[in-house]
């Protein structure tokens, strides 16, 4: 970057490097490096200003002390002072009760790293302003789920919650229980999982807000009605009126509130919880001329406080707290500014191209394609197919992992529209490779892998080419997306089940081998799915009508598991396996919650059963390579049991937990054979 621009800092701290490594978007990376550069410049200027102010203050105090010693009356610290008697004012305000101010963090993790950092800092700023205000709101923070990245930011910025930093502590999580995992765990109060830093003999702030992962209702005062709670959203259809004293709680969501992110809008959060959403009446009083129409949390809070206390009308409050330049007409930008913006845009494009050329997805393990060799069809069905591509078993070794070419990062919807699929590496030893007969002669004797099994696979793939996309959550969702109508999708689903059954029959006709076992394991979740297909198809209409919401609802979780699978193709450690298992658990719970939210309990119980089946199959496949798996992979998911027990009380008909049939038993049990690596 130093070759492209001078806006690069001379050095960065450990915490800045850590933040930069967590940022995924190249534009945000460049913006962060640029901000550190200007921060470095400002520090030197600030230091000079502080020295000047210190000198001038010293001269002023010397003059003041000289006059005091001469017998003059001087006021100030160390001199004469007023006695401020406030008892009468305090007695008048004994019964005063300001409304609650609640920050809703349910969508926090679905924002970019840059926005997450900004929201965490804005909440801190609101607390600071609120503390020094004579009429403070009663603050609470709800729906806060933290991963390690968010926990580090909380530890660094929210001193009111976890204590001030000591001289011996850094911004890491050294004060947190070593056995605690921040993977979206629930907590009643932040103190349960992040101990208060009291090394400096300080006490926990008596007015520290309650911070919890529970919902909005858990922090509301008893007796507050739904109509007395107002979610603030600039996309809401109703304006706040002139008299807002009827509201007893205001909720601000920590998310981007714009039309480009409709699924994470505060209006959606309010509707989910049964509350109403309102917008500030900015357009009714002020004409916004330039800049993004985003008002910080602190300014929103101060505006509402002035109106609530009737200290000013809406228009006065807006003019008082919103920077004036937003209301001035845009002047023609100077040529120097335009040139600077143009140069920065060119720099970002160069960085994007450089990263794209160096991206390991496009350069790892690729061999020149031989002329005359027919290209094999591309295939991707589910997460199980990815694992199957990644596990490479050779007789006598069993410890090599083949590389898998994954789709490049980009817009999630574009991946669906373009129907990008995984393509096996030409150098792979997995079941989906394209090696010659001579190359595969080291596999199980008596069954040439490019013979029976490869023939079964090729016949099946000719029918299934380009059918499956990057939908880890549930393959039927991508099926509904890529077909025009629900009826066409139903027919396609039936056809796929028939083709998979033919493929399984073809595999069974081949002689026993470890490769056959792995390939049949990959079909096991589909056998479960097809047995419930008629019941699943009753949900197609609802899934189709909510296709975009269901697809984007767990985008962050889906992105994480893609990253884990990506790492698995290059690093075959148990640490990565544990990450895969953990991300699968999180994704399954997210998907189940999203489907049940929009399509009810039938979809919920069906997905619970299907995800259980897929998880069991993945674990069985992993055990071929690793007999002993991490605890995250083997632990029972209590969420499944709890939800099934709760739904069982509702007497949902025709829904039973999958029972193992002879077709689902491991081949070693069916044929009395033992397969070992």
XYZ file of C-alpha atoms in Angstrom:
677
model
C 0.000 0.000 0.000
C 2.913 2.352 0.604
C 3.686 2.131 -3.108
C 0.131 3.239 -3.931
C -0.427 5.964 -1.346
C 1.254 8.014 1.350
C -1.812 7.571 3.622
C -0.256 4.647 5.475
C 0.700 4.860 9.193
C 4.286 4.433 10.321
C 3.258 1.809 12.873
C 0.153 0.128 14.283
C -0.599 -1.283 17.732
C -1.419 -4.930 18.425
C -5.102 -4.129 18.867
C -5.174 -2.273 15.532
C -3.534 -5.212 13.769
C -6.046 -7.560 15.408
C -8.948 -5.443 14.200
C -7.495 -5.223 10.673
C -7.127 -9.010 10.480
C -10.775 -9.429 11.449
C -12.015 -7.093 8.703
C -13.025 -9.061 5.587
C -13.878 -6.352 3.072
C -10.910 -4.789 1.224
C -12.616 -1.361 1.081
C -13.063 -1.352 4.843
C -9.465 -2.497 5.300
C -8.223 0.444 3.245
C -10.488 2.867 5.116
C -9.253 1.591 8.479
C -5.570 1.917 7.508
C -6.295 5.427 6.250
C -8.044 6.366 9.510
C -5.068 5.096 11.538
C -2.784 7.276 9.416
C -4.809 10.430 10.152
C -5.115 9.423 13.785
C -1.317 9.271 13.895
C -1.115 12.791 12.440
C -3.734 14.129 14.855
C -1.903 12.710 17.851
C 1.176 14.827 17.153
C -0.991 17.929 16.621
C -2.972 17.223 19.788
C 0.215 16.815 21.776
C 1.421 20.240 20.624
C -1.951 21.840 21.488
C -1.925 20.250 24.939
C 1.560 21.610 25.649
C 0.429 25.106 24.606
C -2.713 24.924 26.771
C -0.712 23.610 29.714
C 1.700 26.556 29.485
C -1.108 29.133 29.200
C -3.024 27.549 32.102
C 0.118 27.594 34.239
C 0.637 31.298 33.601
C -3.026 32.003 34.447
C -2.860 30.085 37.742
C 0.357 31.858 38.707
C -1.337 35.240 38.218
C -4.374 34.056 40.182
C -2.229 32.817 43.062
C -0.337 36.130 43.149
C -3.584 38.088 43.503
C -4.900 35.713 46.183
C -1.703 36.061 48.201
C -2.105 39.842 47.918
C -5.484 39.607 49.653
C -7.822 39.732 46.682
C -10.866 37.445 46.595
C -10.372 34.768 43.959
C -12.787 31.947 43.143
C -11.845 28.478 42.007
C -10.334 25.215 43.211
C -7.904 25.980 46.027
C -9.418 29.442 46.495
C -12.831 30.715 47.581
C -15.805 28.655 46.391
C -19.593 28.865 46.332
C -21.691 26.453 48.387
C -24.367 25.131 46.056
C -27.448 24.065 48.057
C -29.631 21.789 45.945
C -31.835 20.162 48.575
C -34.995 21.943 47.486
C -34.471 21.005 43.841
C -33.788 17.369 44.740
C -36.942 17.151 46.870
C -39.019 18.342 43.900
C -37.614 15.552 41.745
C -38.001 12.640 44.173
C -40.888 11.109 42.206
C -39.458 11.928 38.792
C -38.934 8.960 36.517
C -37.375 9.271 33.068
C -38.296 6.662 30.423
C -36.117 3.665 29.614
C -33.594 3.741 26.778
C -32.921 0.245 25.435
C -30.323 -0.702 22.843
C -31.366 -3.772 20.850
C -28.312 -5.713 19.587
C -30.095 -8.640 17.910
C -28.724 -7.683 14.469
C -25.303 -6.522 15.655
C -23.404 -9.592 14.408
C -24.985 -9.284 10.961
C -23.158 -6.008 10.349
C -19.660 -5.514 9.007
C -16.732 -5.286 11.426
C -16.484 -1.560 10.817
C -20.138 -0.961 11.705
C -19.972 -3.264 14.732
C -17.069 -1.232 16.093
C -18.946 2.022 15.394
C -22.109 0.839 17.171
C -20.163 -0.329 20.255
C -18.467 3.080 20.496
C -21.729 4.964 19.938
C -23.386 3.141 22.840
C -20.437 4.156 25.034
C -20.847 7.782 23.937
C -24.557 7.702 24.780
C -23.741 6.382 28.247
C -21.174 9.144 28.840
C -23.581 11.901 27.763
C -26.404 10.320 29.709
C -24.363 10.135 32.914
C -23.503 13.833 32.924
C -27.023 14.943 31.969
C -29.222 16.172 34.845
C -32.139 14.190 33.359
C -30.647 10.809 32.412
C -32.470 8.021 30.638
C -32.429 4.614 32.344
C -30.264 2.569 29.977
C -30.355 -1.156 29.178
C -28.737 -3.293 26.493
C -30.629 -6.386 25.291
C -30.204 -9.209 22.749
C -26.408 -8.953 22.969
C -24.731 -12.082 21.622
C -20.960 -11.951 21.463
C -18.251 -13.738 19.568
C -14.603 -13.102 20.425
C -14.455 -10.055 18.149
C -17.411 -8.325 19.819
C -16.223 -9.381 23.283
C -12.871 -7.692 22.676
C -14.616 -4.482 21.631
C -16.860 -4.597 24.700
C -13.860 -5.139 26.960
C -12.026 -2.243 25.323
C -14.855 0.326 25.194
C -17.529 -0.423 27.789
C -15.631 0.516 30.927
C -18.952 1.238 32.641
C -19.725 -2.491 32.370
C -16.374 -4.270 32.806
C -14.297 -1.631 34.580
C -11.516 0.720 33.473
C -8.352 -0.756 31.923
C -5.538 -1.236 34.420
C -1.925 -0.419 33.713
C -1.092 -4.120 33.538
C -3.980 -5.300 31.362
C -4.429 -5.159 27.640
C -7.538 -5.328 25.504
C -7.576 -9.113 25.444
C -9.986 -11.286 27.382
C -7.609 -12.103 30.224
C -10.262 -11.313 32.824
C -12.766 -13.706 31.293
C -13.279 -17.265 32.489
C -10.808 -19.387 30.519
C -13.368 -22.157 30.084
C -15.997 -19.811 28.672
C -16.790 -19.835 24.965
C -18.250 -16.653 23.485
C -20.020 -18.522 20.696
C -23.397 -16.793 20.947
C -23.928 -17.934 24.541
C -26.862 -16.610 26.526
C -26.403 -14.727 29.790
C -28.703 -13.010 32.246
C -26.195 -10.296 33.046
C -22.816 -9.445 31.527
C -21.138 -9.932 34.890
C -21.805 -13.672 34.585
C -19.287 -14.053 31.765
C -17.034 -10.977 31.969
C -15.693 -10.212 35.433
C -15.351 -6.596 36.532
C -11.777 -5.332 36.430
C -11.074 -4.099 39.974
C -7.268 -4.069 39.987
C -7.275 -0.287 40.374
C -9.389 -0.470 43.573
C -12.413 0.809 41.680
C -15.973 -0.361 42.233
C -18.572 -1.400 39.706
C -20.557 1.638 38.584
C -23.713 1.912 40.640
C -25.716 3.149 37.632
C -24.225 0.746 35.079
C -26.913 -0.370 32.595
C -28.165 -3.915 32.603
C -26.606 -5.875 29.742
C -28.156 -9.194 28.755
C -28.643 -11.594 25.868
C -32.328 -11.848 26.750
C -35.019 -10.066 24.766
C -36.516 -6.596 25.101
C -39.258 -7.709 27.476
C -36.721 -8.993 29.999
C -35.420 -5.454 30.621
C -38.728 -3.569 30.437
C -40.236 -2.338 33.684
C -43.207 -4.404 34.892
C -46.556 -3.156 33.695
C -45.368 -1.429 30.526
C -47.791 -2.027 27.660
C -46.766 -2.664 24.054
C -48.138 0.691 22.881
C -45.936 2.452 25.466
C -42.756 1.221 23.757
C -41.385 2.974 20.643
C -38.770 1.458 18.317
C -36.900 4.234 16.494
C -36.535 3.494 12.769
C -36.081 5.891 9.880
C -37.963 3.421 7.656
C -41.060 3.380 9.881
C -44.360 4.595 8.414
C -45.408 6.615 11.478
C -43.838 9.769 12.866
C -43.322 10.529 16.529
C -45.820 13.192 17.613
C -45.185 16.457 19.391
C -45.967 14.878 22.760
C -43.856 11.781 23.366
C -44.347 11.678 27.134
C -46.850 8.821 26.668
C -43.957 6.467 25.888
C -42.221 4.762 28.795
C -39.429 3.137 26.781
C -37.521 3.959 23.594
C -35.621 1.255 21.692
C -32.689 1.933 19.359
C -31.403 -0.974 17.242
C -27.669 -1.400 16.665
C -27.917 -1.979 12.916
C -27.816 -0.224 9.559
C -31.254 1.301 9.195
C -31.627 1.653 5.436
C -33.497 0.122 2.537
C -30.485 -1.937 1.406
C -30.749 -4.102 4.537
C -34.499 -4.696 4.934
C -34.208 -7.929 6.919
C -32.233 -6.221 9.705
C -34.391 -3.117 9.963
C -35.607 -1.939 13.399
C -39.129 -2.074 11.943
C -38.701 -5.836 11.465
C -37.422 -6.220 15.044
C -40.382 -4.239 16.389
C -42.890 -6.336 14.429
C -41.274 -9.569 15.640
C -41.715 -8.517 19.278
C -45.179 -6.994 18.852
C -44.184 -3.341 19.282
C -44.675 -0.280 17.084
C -41.904 1.505 15.217
C -41.709 5.286 14.723
C -39.452 7.659 12.846
C -38.132 11.018 13.918
C -40.130 13.754 12.095
C -36.999 15.096 10.427
C -38.541 15.510 6.968
C -41.497 17.464 8.396
C -39.301 20.273 9.744
C -35.888 20.159 8.054
C -34.710 19.665 4.487
C -31.669 17.424 4.394
C -29.319 18.726 1.707
C -26.123 16.685 1.846
C -24.428 13.775 3.555
C -25.872 10.423 4.592
C -29.103 10.716 6.527
C -27.691 8.796 9.474
C -27.955 10.384 12.910
C -25.747 8.937 15.622
C -27.216 7.291 18.701
C -26.037 10.140 20.946
C -27.743 12.804 18.799
C -30.963 10.784 18.580
C -30.953 10.429 22.372
C -30.346 14.149 22.976
C -33.037 15.150 20.473
C -35.650 12.902 22.088
C -34.620 14.060 25.581
C -35.137 17.736 24.685
C -38.560 17.023 23.174
C -39.588 14.683 26.019
C -38.714 17.306 28.649
C -40.375 19.988 26.466
C -37.164 22.002 26.458
C -37.545 22.542 22.717
C -39.740 21.634 19.751
C -38.679 19.083 17.138
C -37.288 21.684 14.726
C -35.244 23.412 17.413
C -33.913 20.084 18.649
C -32.825 19.033 15.145
C -31.053 22.340 14.502
C -29.401 22.160 17.915
C -27.984 18.622 17.745
C -27.539 17.783 14.031
C -24.489 19.366 12.328
C -25.489 22.434 10.361
C -23.705 21.450 7.134
C -26.306 18.717 6.503
C -28.914 21.464 5.964
C -26.827 23.623 3.612
C -26.968 23.209 -0.133
C -24.075 21.306 -1.600
C -21.434 23.502 -3.165
C -19.470 22.425 -6.188
C -16.550 20.438 -4.906
C -13.113 21.795 -5.625
C -11.043 20.077 -8.280
C -8.462 19.063 -5.644
C -11.105 17.174 -3.644
C -12.423 15.458 -6.758
C -8.913 14.406 -7.739
C -8.285 13.025 -4.243
C -11.488 10.976 -4.368
C -10.651 9.715 -7.840
C -7.143 8.690 -6.751
C -8.518 6.838 -3.736
C -11.066 4.983 -5.879
C -8.290 3.929 -8.254
C -6.214 2.746 -5.281
C -9.081 0.617 -3.993
C -9.605 -0.942 -7.435
C -5.900 -1.806 -7.660
C -6.034 -3.426 -4.212
C -9.111 -5.428 -5.194
C -7.412 -6.714 -8.336
C -4.252 -7.604 -6.395
C -6.206 -9.525 -3.778
C -8.202 -11.285 -6.463
C -5.045 -12.411 -8.235
C -3.453 -13.610 -4.991
C -6.565 -15.243 -3.592
C -5.653 -18.763 -2.558
C -8.985 -20.110 -3.755
C -7.876 -19.461 -7.312
C -4.238 -20.540 -7.071
C -4.208 -23.422 -4.596
C -3.541 -26.926 -5.887
C -4.451 -26.204 -9.504
C -2.759 -28.124 -12.286
C -2.779 -27.260 -15.987
C -5.752 -28.815 -17.690
C -4.717 -31.507 -20.139
C -5.838 -31.039 -23.699
C -8.344 -33.552 -24.920
C -9.489 -34.518 -21.427
C -13.256 -34.012 -21.118
C -14.234 -31.750 -18.273
C -16.241 -33.513 -15.596
C -19.583 -32.074 -14.519
C -19.496 -29.839 -11.473
C -21.381 -30.951 -8.402
C -22.433 -29.650 -5.030
C -25.385 -30.969 -3.066
C -25.001 -30.212 0.609
C -22.375 -29.620 3.238
C -21.870 -33.405 3.249
C -20.729 -33.299 -0.359
C -18.049 -30.782 0.572
C -16.760 -33.027 3.328
C -16.874 -35.967 0.972
C -14.784 -34.058 -1.563
C -12.339 -33.063 1.156
C -11.752 -36.496 2.724
C -9.163 -38.388 0.698
C -8.496 -41.979 1.689
C -5.614 -43.968 0.249
C -4.737 -47.478 1.282
C -1.981 -47.516 3.879
C -2.031 -43.750 4.586
C -5.454 -42.236 5.114
C -4.023 -38.929 6.170
C -4.087 -36.758 3.056
C -6.791 -34.230 2.317
C -7.613 -33.199 -1.203
C -8.061 -29.592 -2.214
C -11.462 -28.314 -3.219
C -11.986 -25.233 -5.313
C -14.613 -23.076 -3.660
C -16.576 -20.240 -5.218
C -15.092 -16.806 -4.790
C -16.486 -14.447 -2.233
C -19.110 -12.016 -3.358
C -22.744 -11.200 -3.128
C -24.690 -14.088 -1.671
C -27.597 -13.574 -4.046
C -25.264 -13.497 -7.034
C -23.962 -16.900 -6.014
C -27.495 -18.222 -6.116
C -28.340 -16.549 -9.395
C -25.204 -17.728 -11.112
C -25.596 -21.185 -9.546
C -21.939 -21.478 -8.697
C -21.041 -24.958 -7.501
C -18.044 -26.713 -6.084
C -15.647 -28.200 -8.581
C -13.413 -31.082 -7.582
C -9.711 -30.521 -7.878
C -8.121 -32.334 -10.824
C -5.462 -33.555 -8.402
C -7.942 -34.906 -5.874
C -8.076 -38.499 -4.669
C -11.674 -38.190 -3.514
C -14.757 -39.864 -4.928
C -15.386 -36.946 -7.303
C -12.054 -36.808 -9.048
C -11.081 -37.335 -12.642
C -7.950 -39.463 -12.436
C -7.023 -42.150 -14.875
C -7.303 -45.864 -14.078
C -3.583 -46.124 -13.479
C -3.635 -43.321 -10.921
C -6.361 -45.014 -8.890
C -4.782 -48.457 -8.753
C -3.741 -47.981 -5.130
C -7.343 -48.005 -3.879
C -9.155 -51.000 -2.446
C -8.210 -54.125 -4.496
C -10.872 -55.734 -6.549
C -12.832 -52.557 -7.256
C -11.181 -50.105 -9.583
C -12.488 -46.769 -8.396
C -12.810 -45.382 -11.923
C -14.833 -48.413 -12.816
C -18.072 -49.221 -11.016
C -18.273 -46.299 -8.574
C -17.124 -43.699 -11.074
C -19.567 -44.978 -13.676
C -22.445 -44.691 -11.169
C -21.394 -41.197 -10.262
C -20.998 -40.017 -13.861
C -24.409 -41.327 -14.929
C -25.997 -39.559 -11.987
C -24.121 -36.290 -12.510
C -25.201 -36.040 -16.135
C -28.758 -35.684 -14.806
C -27.868 -33.447 -11.867
C -25.357 -31.027 -13.435
C -25.584 -27.485 -12.063
C -28.608 -28.229 -9.844
C -27.189 -27.272 -6.482
C -25.835 -23.975 -5.225
C -24.029 -22.643 -2.180
C -26.982 -23.226 0.162
C -25.568 -24.951 3.195
C -28.713 -24.376 5.246
C -31.214 -26.467 3.291
C -30.916 -27.634 -0.356
C -34.657 -27.437 -1.049
C -34.464 -23.649 -0.632
C -32.138 -23.326 -3.614
C -34.394 -25.720 -5.524
C -37.361 -23.393 -4.963
C -35.264 -20.392 -5.953
C -34.064 -21.821 -9.276
C -37.429 -23.148 -10.484
C -40.225 -20.912 -11.671
C -43.145 -22.287 -9.697
C -43.814 -24.440 -6.659
C -45.290 -27.223 -8.804
C -42.154 -27.380 -10.951
C -40.027 -27.507 -7.809
C -42.128 -30.382 -6.445
C -41.702 -32.386 -9.632
C -37.974 -31.657 -9.611
C -37.709 -32.756 -5.968
C -39.462 -36.059 -6.754
C -37.160 -36.568 -9.733
C -34.092 -35.918 -7.574
C -35.243 -38.446 -4.977
C -35.745 -41.049 -7.702
C -32.312 -40.305 -9.177
C -30.674 -40.542 -5.760
C -32.364 -43.885 -5.156
C -31.043 -45.157 -8.489
C -27.588 -43.871 -7.574
C -27.713 -45.673 -4.221
C -28.807 -48.891 -5.960
C -25.914 -48.504 -8.375
C -23.467 -48.023 -5.490
C -24.809 -51.140 -3.763
C -24.108 -53.151 -6.899
C -20.404 -52.276 -6.625
C -18.077 -54.348 -4.485
C -17.419 -53.293 -0.891
C -14.823 -50.561 -0.372
C -14.213 -47.605 1.851
C -15.004 -45.244 -1.023
C -18.412 -46.864 -1.456
C -19.151 -46.420 2.227
C -18.229 -42.711 2.062
C -20.326 -42.140 -1.050
C -23.360 -43.853 0.462
C -22.985 -41.863 3.653
C -23.232 -38.729 1.541
C -26.676 -39.855 0.354
C -28.020 -40.714 3.803
C -29.558 -37.275 4.626
C -31.280 -37.305 1.237
C -32.834 -40.669 2.022
C -34.275 -39.138 5.184
C -35.429 -36.063 3.294
C -37.106 -38.068 0.535
C -39.001 -40.225 3.048
C -40.589 -37.013 4.352
C -40.868 -35.365 0.951
C -44.672 -35.331 0.727
C -44.915 -33.615 4.106
C -42.063 -31.256 3.209
C -43.798 -30.223 0.015
C -46.764 -28.942 2.024
C -44.385 -26.217 3.216
C -43.142 -25.248 -0.265
C -45.669 -22.437 -0.710
C -44.592 -20.695 2.475
C -40.886 -21.192 1.745
C -41.305 -19.868 -1.790
C -43.147 -16.716 -0.651
C -40.426 -15.992 1.953
C -37.483 -17.192 -0.141
C -35.391 -14.014 0.110
C -35.904 -13.619 3.848
C -35.078 -17.273 4.533
C -31.977 -17.091 2.353
C -30.572 -13.915 3.891
C -31.694 -14.556 7.455
C -28.669 -16.726 8.275
C -26.205 -15.253 5.800
C -23.586 -14.535 8.470
C -23.783 -18.078 9.840
C -23.618 -19.541 6.328
C -20.591 -17.363 5.544
C -18.790 -18.634 8.656
C -19.295 -22.275 7.762
C -18.051 -21.619 4.220
C -14.915 -20.130 5.731
C -14.501 -23.181 7.979
C -14.900 -25.556 5.029
C -12.449 -23.444 3.081
C -9.896 -23.739 5.878
C -10.546 -27.489 6.098
C -9.338 -28.047 2.528
C -5.950 -26.569 3.467
C -5.558 -27.383 7.145
C -6.623 -30.850 8.328
C -6.313 -30.230 12.066
C -8.859 -31.135 14.726
C -9.103 -27.442 15.537
C -10.642 -26.811 12.108
C -12.893 -29.859 12.499
C -14.123 -28.422 15.802
C -14.811 -25.114 14.060
C -16.865 -26.920 11.383
C -18.954 -28.711 14.008
C -19.520 -25.513 15.963
C -20.510 -23.521 12.867
C -22.859 -26.310 11.759
C -24.616 -26.209 15.123
C -25.018 -22.432 14.984
C -26.236 -22.503 11.375
C -28.776 -25.243 12.080
C -30.276 -23.373 15.032
C -30.414 -20.132 13.041
C -32.099 -21.843 10.072
C -34.630 -23.611 12.276
C -35.541 -20.352 13.994
C -35.886 -18.483 10.687
C -38.088 -21.166 9.092
C -40.300 -21.484 12.172
C -40.647 -17.696 12.443
C -42.183 -17.401 8.975
C -43.657 -20.865 8.329
C -44.676 -22.260 11.704
C -44.119 -25.350 13.824
C -44.404 -27.932 11.031
C -41.384 -26.462 9.262
C -39.588 -26.238 12.588
C -39.925 -29.902 13.567
C -39.101 -31.067 10.031
C -35.889 -29.050 9.961
C -34.913 -30.211 13.436
C -35.160 -33.815 12.267
C -33.358 -33.168 8.985
C -30.513 -31.249 10.617
C -30.124 -34.001 13.200
C -29.816 -36.534 10.400
C -27.283 -34.416 8.489
C -25.234 -33.798 11.625
C -25.105 -37.499 12.488
C -23.951 -38.299 8.971
C -21.238 -35.640 9.010
C -19.948 -36.945 12.348
C -19.877 -40.490 10.990
C -17.912 -39.345 7.941
C -15.437 -37.425 10.092
C -14.910 -40.474 12.297
C -13.566 -42.338 9.289
C -10.656 -39.919 9.326
C -10.560 -39.110 13.068
C -11.845 -41.858 15.415
C -11.786 -39.384 18.326
C -13.512 -36.068 17.563
C -13.614 -32.818 19.588
C -16.293 -32.426 22.212
C -18.177 -29.869 20.081
C -18.790 -32.566 17.464
C -19.935 -35.278 19.869
C -21.979 -33.235 22.324
C -25.734 -33.539 22.223
C -27.539 -30.378 21.159
C -30.016 -29.643 23.914
C -31.813 -27.157 21.659
C -33.144 -30.007 19.488
C -34.491 -31.932 22.463
C -36.081 -28.892 24.074
C -37.819 -27.779 20.877
C -39.055 -31.289 20.078
C -40.426 -31.667 23.600
C -42.172 -28.314 23.368
C -43.668 -29.086 19.967
C -44.764 -32.543 21.121
C -47.101 -30.828 23.571
C -48.842 -29.156 20.630
C -49.883 -32.554 19.176
C -48.595 -31.819 15.689
C -49.911 -34.695 13.582
C -47.900 -36.888 11.240
C -44.576 -35.745 12.698
C -42.362 -38.423 14.232
C -38.670 -38.494 14.850
C -36.777 -40.341 12.135
C -36.276 -43.993 12.961
C -33.320 -45.907 11.568
C -34.257 -48.341 8.839
C -32.189 -51.030 7.195
C -31.341 -48.604 4.436
C -29.749 -46.206 6.933
C -27.554 -48.662 8.793
C -23.817 -48.440 8.245
C -22.666 -50.898 5.624
C -20.277 -52.605 8.020
C -23.228 -53.608 10.220
C -25.375 -54.769 7.297
C -22.789 -56.997 5.698
C -20.856 -58.001 8.780
C -17.738 -56.355 7.436
C -15.225 -54.128 9.186
C -13.771 -51.226 7.257
C -10.664 -49.613 8.660
C -8.359 -46.883 7.507
